PDB file of C-alpha atoms in Angstrom:
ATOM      1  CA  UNK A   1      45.370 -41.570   5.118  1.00  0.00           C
ATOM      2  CA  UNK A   2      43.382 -38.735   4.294  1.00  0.00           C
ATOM      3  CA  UNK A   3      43.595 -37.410   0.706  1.00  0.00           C
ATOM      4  CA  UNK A   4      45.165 -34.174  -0.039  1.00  0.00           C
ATOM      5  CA  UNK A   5      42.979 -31.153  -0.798  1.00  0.00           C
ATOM      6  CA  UNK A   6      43.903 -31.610  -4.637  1.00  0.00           C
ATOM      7  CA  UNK A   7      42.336 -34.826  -4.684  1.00  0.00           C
ATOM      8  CA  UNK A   8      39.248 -34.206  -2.190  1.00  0.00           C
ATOM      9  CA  UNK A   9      35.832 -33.266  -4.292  1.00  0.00           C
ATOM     10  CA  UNK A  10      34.424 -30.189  -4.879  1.00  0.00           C
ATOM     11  CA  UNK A  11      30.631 -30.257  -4.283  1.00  0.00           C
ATOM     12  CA  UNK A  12      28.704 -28.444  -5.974  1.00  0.00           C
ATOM     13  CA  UNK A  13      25.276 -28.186  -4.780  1.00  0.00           C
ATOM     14  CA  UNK A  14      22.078 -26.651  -6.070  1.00  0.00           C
ATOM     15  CA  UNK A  15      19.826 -24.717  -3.812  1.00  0.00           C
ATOM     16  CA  UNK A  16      15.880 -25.031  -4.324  1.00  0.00           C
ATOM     17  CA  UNK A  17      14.664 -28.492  -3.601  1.00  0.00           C
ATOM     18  CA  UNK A  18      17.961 -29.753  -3.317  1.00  0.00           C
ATOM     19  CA  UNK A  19      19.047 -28.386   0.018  1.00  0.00           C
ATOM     20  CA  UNK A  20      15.601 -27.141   0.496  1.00  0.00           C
ATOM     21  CA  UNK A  21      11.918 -28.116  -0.220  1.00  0.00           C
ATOM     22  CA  UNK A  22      11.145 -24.916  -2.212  1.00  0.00           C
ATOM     23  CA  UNK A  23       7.565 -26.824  -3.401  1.00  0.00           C
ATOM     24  CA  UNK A  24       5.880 -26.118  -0.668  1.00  0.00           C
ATOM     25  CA  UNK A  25       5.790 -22.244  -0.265  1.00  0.00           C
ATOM     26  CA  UNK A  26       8.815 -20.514  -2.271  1.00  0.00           C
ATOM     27  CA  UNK A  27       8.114 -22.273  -5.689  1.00  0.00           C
ATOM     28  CA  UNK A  28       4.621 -20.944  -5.569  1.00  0.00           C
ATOM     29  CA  UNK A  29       4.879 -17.781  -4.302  1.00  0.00           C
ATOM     30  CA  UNK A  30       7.717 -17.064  -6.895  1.00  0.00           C
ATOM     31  CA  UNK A  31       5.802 -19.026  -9.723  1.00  0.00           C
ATOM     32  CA  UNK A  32       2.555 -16.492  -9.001  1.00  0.00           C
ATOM     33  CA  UNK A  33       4.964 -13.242  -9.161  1.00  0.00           C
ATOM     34  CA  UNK A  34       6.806 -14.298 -12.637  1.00  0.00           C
ATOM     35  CA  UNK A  35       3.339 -14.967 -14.117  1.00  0.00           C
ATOM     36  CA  UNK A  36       1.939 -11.738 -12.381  1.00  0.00           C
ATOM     37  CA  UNK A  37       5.562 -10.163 -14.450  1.00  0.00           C
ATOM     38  CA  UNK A  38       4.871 -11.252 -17.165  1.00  0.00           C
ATOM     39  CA  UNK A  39       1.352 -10.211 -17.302  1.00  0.00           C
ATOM     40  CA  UNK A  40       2.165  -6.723 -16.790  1.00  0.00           C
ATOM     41  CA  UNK A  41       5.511  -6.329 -18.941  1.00  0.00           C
ATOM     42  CA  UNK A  42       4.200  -8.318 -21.707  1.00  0.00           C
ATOM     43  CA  UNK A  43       0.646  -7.238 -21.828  1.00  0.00           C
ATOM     44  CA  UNK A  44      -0.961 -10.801 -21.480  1.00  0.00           C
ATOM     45  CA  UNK A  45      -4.276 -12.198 -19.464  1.00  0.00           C
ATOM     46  CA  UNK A  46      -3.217 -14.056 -16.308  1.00  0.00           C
ATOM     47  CA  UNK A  47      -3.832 -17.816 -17.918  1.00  0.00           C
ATOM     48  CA  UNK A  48      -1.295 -16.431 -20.987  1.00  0.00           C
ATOM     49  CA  UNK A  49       1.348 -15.523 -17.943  1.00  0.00           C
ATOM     50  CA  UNK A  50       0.875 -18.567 -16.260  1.00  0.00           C
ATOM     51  CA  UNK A  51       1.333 -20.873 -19.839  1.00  0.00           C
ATOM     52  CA  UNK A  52       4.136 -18.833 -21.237  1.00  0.00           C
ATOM     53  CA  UNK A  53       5.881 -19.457 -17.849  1.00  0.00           C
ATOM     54  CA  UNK A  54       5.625 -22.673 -18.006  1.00  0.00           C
ATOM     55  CA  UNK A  55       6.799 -22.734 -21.560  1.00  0.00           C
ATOM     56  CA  UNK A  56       9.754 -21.239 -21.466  1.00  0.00           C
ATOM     57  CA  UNK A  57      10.916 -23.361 -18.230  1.00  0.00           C
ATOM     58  CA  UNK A  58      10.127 -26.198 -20.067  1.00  0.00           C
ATOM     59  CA  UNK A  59      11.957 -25.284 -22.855  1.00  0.00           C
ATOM     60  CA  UNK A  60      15.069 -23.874 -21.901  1.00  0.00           C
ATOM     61  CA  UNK A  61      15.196 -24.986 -17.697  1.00  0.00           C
ATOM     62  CA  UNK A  62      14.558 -21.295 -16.897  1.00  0.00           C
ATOM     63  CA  UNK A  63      11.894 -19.040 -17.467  1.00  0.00           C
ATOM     64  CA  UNK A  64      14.548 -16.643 -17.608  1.00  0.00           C
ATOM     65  CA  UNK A  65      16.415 -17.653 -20.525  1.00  0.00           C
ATOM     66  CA  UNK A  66      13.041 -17.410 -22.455  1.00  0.00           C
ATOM     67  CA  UNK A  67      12.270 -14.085 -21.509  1.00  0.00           C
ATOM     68  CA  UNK A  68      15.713 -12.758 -21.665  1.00  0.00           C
ATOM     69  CA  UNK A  69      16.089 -14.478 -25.590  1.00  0.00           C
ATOM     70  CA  UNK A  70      12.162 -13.176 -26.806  1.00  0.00           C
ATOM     71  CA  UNK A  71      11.524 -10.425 -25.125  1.00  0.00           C
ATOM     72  CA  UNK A  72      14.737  -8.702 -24.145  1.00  0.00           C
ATOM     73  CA  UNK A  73      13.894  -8.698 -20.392  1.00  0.00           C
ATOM     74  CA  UNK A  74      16.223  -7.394 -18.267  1.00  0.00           C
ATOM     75  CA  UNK A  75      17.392 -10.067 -15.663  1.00  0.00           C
ATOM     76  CA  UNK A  76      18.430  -8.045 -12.924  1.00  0.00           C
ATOM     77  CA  UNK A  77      14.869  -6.686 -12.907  1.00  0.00           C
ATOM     78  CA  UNK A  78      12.930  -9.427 -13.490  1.00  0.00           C
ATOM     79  CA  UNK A  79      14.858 -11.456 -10.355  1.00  0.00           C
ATOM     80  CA  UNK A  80      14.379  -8.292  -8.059  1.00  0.00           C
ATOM     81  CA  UNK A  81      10.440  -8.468  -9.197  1.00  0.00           C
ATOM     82  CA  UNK A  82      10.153 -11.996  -8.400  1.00  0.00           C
ATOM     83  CA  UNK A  83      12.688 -12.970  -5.927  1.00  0.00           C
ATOM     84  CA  UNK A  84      10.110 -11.032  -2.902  1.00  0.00           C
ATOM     85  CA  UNK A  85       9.841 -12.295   0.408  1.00  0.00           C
ATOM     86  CA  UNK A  86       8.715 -10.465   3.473  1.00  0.00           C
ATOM     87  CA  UNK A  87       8.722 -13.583   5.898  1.00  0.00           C
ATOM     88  CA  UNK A  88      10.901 -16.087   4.349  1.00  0.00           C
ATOM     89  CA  UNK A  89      12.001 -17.724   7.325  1.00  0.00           C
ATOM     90  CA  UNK A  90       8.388 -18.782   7.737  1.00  0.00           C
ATOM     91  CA  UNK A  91       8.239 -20.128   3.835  1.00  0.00           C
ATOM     92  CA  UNK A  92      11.273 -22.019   4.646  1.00  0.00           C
ATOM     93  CA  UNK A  93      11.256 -25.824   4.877  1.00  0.00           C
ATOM     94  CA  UNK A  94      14.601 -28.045   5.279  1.00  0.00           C
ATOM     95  CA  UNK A  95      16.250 -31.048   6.780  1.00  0.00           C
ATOM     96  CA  UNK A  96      17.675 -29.530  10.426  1.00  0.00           C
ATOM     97  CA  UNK A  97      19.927 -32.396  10.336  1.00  0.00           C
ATOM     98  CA  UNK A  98      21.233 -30.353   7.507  1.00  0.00           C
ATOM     99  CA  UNK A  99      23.884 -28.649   9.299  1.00  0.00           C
ATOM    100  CA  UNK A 100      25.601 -32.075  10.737  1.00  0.00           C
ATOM    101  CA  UNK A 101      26.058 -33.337   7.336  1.00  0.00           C
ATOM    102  CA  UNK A 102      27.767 -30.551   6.007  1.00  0.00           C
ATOM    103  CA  UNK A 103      30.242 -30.315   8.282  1.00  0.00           C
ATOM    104  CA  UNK A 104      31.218 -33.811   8.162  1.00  0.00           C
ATOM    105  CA  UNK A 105      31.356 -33.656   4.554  1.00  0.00           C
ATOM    106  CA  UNK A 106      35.209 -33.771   3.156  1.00  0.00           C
ATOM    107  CA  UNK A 107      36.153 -31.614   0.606  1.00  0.00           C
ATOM    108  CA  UNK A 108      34.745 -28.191  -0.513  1.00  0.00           C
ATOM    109  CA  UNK A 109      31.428 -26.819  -1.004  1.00  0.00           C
ATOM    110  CA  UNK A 110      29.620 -24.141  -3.367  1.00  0.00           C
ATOM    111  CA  UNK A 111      26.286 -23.702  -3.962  1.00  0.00           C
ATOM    112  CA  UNK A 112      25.528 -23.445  -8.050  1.00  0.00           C
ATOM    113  CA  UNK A 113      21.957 -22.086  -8.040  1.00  0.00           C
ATOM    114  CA  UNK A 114      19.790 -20.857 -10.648  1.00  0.00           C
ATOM    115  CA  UNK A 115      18.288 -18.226  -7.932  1.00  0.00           C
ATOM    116  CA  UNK A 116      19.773 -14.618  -7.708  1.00  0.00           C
ATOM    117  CA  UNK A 117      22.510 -14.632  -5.290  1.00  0.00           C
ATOM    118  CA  UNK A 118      20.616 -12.231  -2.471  1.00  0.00           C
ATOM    119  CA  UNK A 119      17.767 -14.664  -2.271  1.00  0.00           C
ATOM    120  CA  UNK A 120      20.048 -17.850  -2.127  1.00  0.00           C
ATOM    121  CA  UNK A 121      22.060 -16.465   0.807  1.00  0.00           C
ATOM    122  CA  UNK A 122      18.909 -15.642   2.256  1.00  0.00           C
ATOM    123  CA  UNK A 123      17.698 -18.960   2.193  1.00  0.00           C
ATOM    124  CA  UNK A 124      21.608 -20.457   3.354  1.00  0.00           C
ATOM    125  CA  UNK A 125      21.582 -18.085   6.352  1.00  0.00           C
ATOM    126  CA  UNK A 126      17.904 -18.903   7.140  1.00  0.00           C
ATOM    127  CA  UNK A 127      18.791 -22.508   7.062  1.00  0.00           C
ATOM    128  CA  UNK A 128      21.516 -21.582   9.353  1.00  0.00           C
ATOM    129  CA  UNK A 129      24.293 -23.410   6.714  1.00  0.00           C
ATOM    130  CA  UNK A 130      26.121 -20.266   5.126  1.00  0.00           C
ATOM    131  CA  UNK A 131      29.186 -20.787   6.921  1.00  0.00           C
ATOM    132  CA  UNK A 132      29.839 -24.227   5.518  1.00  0.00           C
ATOM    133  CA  UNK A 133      29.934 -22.839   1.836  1.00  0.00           C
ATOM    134  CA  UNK A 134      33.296 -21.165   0.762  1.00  0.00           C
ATOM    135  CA  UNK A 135      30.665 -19.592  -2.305  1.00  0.00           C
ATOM    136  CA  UNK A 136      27.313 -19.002  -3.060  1.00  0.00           C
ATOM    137  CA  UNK A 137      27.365 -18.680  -6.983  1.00  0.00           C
ATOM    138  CA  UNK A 138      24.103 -17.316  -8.551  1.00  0.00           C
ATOM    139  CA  UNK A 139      22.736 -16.807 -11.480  1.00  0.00           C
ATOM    140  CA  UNK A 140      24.224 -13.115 -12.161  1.00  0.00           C
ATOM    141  CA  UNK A 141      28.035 -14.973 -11.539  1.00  0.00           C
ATOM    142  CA  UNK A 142      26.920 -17.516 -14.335  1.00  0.00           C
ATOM    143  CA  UNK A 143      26.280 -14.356 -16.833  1.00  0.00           C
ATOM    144  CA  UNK A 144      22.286 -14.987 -16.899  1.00  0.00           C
ATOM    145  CA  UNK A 145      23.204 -18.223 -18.619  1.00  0.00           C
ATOM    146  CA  UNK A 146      21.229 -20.510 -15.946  1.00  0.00           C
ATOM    147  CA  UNK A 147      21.763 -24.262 -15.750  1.00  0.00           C
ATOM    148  CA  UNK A 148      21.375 -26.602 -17.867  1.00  0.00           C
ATOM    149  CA  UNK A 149      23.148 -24.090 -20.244  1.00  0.00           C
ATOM    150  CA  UNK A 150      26.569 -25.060 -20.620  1.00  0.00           C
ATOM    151  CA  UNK A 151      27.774 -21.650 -20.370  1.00  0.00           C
ATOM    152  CA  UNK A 152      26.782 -21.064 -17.289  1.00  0.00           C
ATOM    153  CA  UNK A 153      28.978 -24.097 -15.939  1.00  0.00           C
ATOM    154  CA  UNK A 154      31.885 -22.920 -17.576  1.00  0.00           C
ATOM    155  CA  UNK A 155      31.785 -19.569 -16.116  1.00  0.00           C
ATOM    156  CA  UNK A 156      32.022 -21.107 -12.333  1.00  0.00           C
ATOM    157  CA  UNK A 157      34.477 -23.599 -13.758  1.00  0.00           C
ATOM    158  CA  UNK A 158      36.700 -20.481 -14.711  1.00  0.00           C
ATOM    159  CA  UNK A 159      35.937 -18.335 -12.082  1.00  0.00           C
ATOM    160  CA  UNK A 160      36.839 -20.728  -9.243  1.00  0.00           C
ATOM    161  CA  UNK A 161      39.715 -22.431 -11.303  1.00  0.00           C
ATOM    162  CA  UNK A 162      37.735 -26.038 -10.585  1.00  0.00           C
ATOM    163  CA  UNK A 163      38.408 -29.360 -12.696  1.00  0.00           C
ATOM    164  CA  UNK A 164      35.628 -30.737 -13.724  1.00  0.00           C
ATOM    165  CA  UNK A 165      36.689 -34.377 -12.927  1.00  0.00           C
ATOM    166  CA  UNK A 166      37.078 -33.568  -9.248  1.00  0.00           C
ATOM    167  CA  UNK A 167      33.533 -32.038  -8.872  1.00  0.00           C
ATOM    168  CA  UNK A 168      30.260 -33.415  -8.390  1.00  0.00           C
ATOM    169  CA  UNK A 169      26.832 -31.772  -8.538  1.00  0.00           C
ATOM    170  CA  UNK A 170      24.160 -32.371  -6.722  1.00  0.00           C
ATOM    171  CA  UNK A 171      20.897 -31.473  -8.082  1.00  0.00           C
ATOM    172  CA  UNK A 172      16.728 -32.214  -7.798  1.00  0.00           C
ATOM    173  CA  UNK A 173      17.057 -31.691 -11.984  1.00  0.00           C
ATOM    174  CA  UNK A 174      18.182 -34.249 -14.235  1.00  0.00           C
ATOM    175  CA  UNK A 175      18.501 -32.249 -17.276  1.00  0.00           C
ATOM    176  CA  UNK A 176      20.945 -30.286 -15.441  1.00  0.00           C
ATOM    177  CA  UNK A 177      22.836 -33.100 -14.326  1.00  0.00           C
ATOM    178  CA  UNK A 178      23.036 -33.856 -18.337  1.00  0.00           C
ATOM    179  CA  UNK A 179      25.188 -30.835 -18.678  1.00  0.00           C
ATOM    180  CA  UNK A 180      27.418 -32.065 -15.619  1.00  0.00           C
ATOM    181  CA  UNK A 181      27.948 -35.168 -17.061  1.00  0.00           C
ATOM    182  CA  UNK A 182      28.916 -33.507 -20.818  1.00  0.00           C
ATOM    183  CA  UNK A 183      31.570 -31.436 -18.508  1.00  0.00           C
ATOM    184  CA  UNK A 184      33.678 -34.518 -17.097  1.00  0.00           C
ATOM    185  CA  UNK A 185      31.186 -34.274 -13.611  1.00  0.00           C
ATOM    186  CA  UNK A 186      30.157 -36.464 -10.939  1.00  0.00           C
ATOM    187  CA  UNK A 187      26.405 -36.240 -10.377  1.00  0.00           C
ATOM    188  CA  UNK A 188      24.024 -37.046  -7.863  1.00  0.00           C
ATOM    189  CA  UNK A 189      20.456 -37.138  -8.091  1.00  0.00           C
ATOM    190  CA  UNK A 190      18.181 -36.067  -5.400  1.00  0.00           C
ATOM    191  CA  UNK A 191      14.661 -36.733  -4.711  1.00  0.00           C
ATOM    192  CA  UNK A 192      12.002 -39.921  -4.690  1.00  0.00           C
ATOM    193  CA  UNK A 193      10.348 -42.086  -7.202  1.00  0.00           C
ATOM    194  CA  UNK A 194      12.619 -40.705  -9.924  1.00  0.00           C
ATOM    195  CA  UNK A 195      14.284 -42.502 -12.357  1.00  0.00           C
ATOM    196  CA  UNK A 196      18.192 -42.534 -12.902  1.00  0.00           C
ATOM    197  CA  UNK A 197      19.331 -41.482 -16.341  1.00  0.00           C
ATOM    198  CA  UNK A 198      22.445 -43.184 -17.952  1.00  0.00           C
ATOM    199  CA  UNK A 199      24.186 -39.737 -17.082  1.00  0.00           C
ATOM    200  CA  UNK A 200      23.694 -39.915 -13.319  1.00  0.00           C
ATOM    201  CA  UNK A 201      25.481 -41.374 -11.075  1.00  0.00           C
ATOM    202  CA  UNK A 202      23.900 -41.851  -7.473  1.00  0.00           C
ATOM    203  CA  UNK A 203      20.402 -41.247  -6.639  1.00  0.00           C
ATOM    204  CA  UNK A 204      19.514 -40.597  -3.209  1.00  0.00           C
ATOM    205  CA  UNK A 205      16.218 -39.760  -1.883  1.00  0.00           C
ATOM    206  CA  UNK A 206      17.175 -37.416   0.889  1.00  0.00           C
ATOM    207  CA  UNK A 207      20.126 -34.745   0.580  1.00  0.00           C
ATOM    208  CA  UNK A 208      20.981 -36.329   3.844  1.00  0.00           C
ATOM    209  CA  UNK A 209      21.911 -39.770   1.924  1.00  0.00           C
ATOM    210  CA  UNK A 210      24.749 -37.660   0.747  1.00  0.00           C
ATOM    211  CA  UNK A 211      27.020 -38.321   4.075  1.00  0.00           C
ATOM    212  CA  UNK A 212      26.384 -42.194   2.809  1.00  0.00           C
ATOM    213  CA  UNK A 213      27.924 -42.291  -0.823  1.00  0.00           C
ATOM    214  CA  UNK A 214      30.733 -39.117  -0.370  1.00  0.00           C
ATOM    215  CA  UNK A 215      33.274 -41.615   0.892  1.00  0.00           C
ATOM    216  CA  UNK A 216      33.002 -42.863  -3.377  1.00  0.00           C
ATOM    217  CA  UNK A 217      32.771 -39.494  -5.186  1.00  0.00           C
ATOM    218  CA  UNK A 218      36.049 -37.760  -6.072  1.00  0.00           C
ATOM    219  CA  UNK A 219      37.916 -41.072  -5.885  1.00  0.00           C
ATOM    220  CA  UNK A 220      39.012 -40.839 -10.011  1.00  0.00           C
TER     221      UNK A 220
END
């Protein structure tokens, strides 16, 4: 017997290196234009860019969150600065077994990305998968509060009127998974040679290991 759509899970996936391999073109084509922001809206040498970049994504999970508490950036303009593609389709590099899976997943899908919502349905359409998402929330739906702040979970909880008990994330980052886990989720881990935190619940190497363990999320 199937179970009823109140019981089924609600996925929640994230985007970059979760659904995608962002590391091996996006990630550093976006990592050179935040430093190259910050070296021209802060007034620092390339090598101060690049380390205060790195400091603040260390820190808070987001570059964003550092500039936006420090500095007083403003988000919207800092994600149109950085978020630049002119050939992403050719930057792009995914599972095309992708689409399959997806389908033959039960339940409901959203993507919860840190990314601005243009570039993430970008990437979705690019990848040929936007049709199996009901939502693509992004980082301007979340506020500007970008994962692993809680408030930027609570905002999709409230928006799309989800229990936390019936969703599970699915995520490359474990300290966003932490915040899941606080929040009553189900969490999977994606991604090799990684360990598995008290707070996670499946690893799998592959997001196409996913079609493997969905028949035991959403079963509480």
């Amino acid at each position: 017997m199937r179970r009823s759509s109140a019981t089924r899970p609600v996925w929640l996936f994230d985007l970059d290196n979760t659904l995608h391999n962002a590391s091996a073109h996006i990630f550093p084509h976006i990592n050179r234009s935040m430093t190259a922001y910050l070296a021209k809206h802060l007034a620092l040498s390339a090598e101060e860019a690049n380390a205060l970049r790195v400091h603040y994504w260390r820190r808070y999970g987001a570059t964003l969150t550092g500039l936006m508490r420090h500095h007083g950036t403003d988000p919207r303009h800092f994600l149109a600065a950085t978020h630049r593609f002119e050939r992403l389709h050719r930057m792009m590099v995914f599972e095309r077994a992708l689409r399959s899976m997806l389908r033959r997943l039960p339940g409901r899908r959203i993507v919860f990305s840190n990314g601005p919502q243009e570039y993430a349905e970008a990437v979705l359409q690019t990848m040929g998968v936007r049709r199996f998402f009901e939502s693509v929330y992004g980082v301007e739906q979340m506020r500007f509060h970008p994962k692993p702040a809680i408030q930027g979970f609570r905002h999709l909880l409230h928006d799309h009127r989800l229990d936390p008990r019936r969703c599970v994330l699915i995520e490359d980052s474990a300290m966003n998974l932490r915040t899941a886990k606080r929040l009553g989720m189900q969490t999977v881990l994606v991604g090799r040679g990684l360990g598995k935190p008290a707070y996670v619940d499946f690893r799998i190497a592959s997001i196409l290991d996913l079609r493997r363990i969905a028949g035991r999320m959403g079963s509480r």
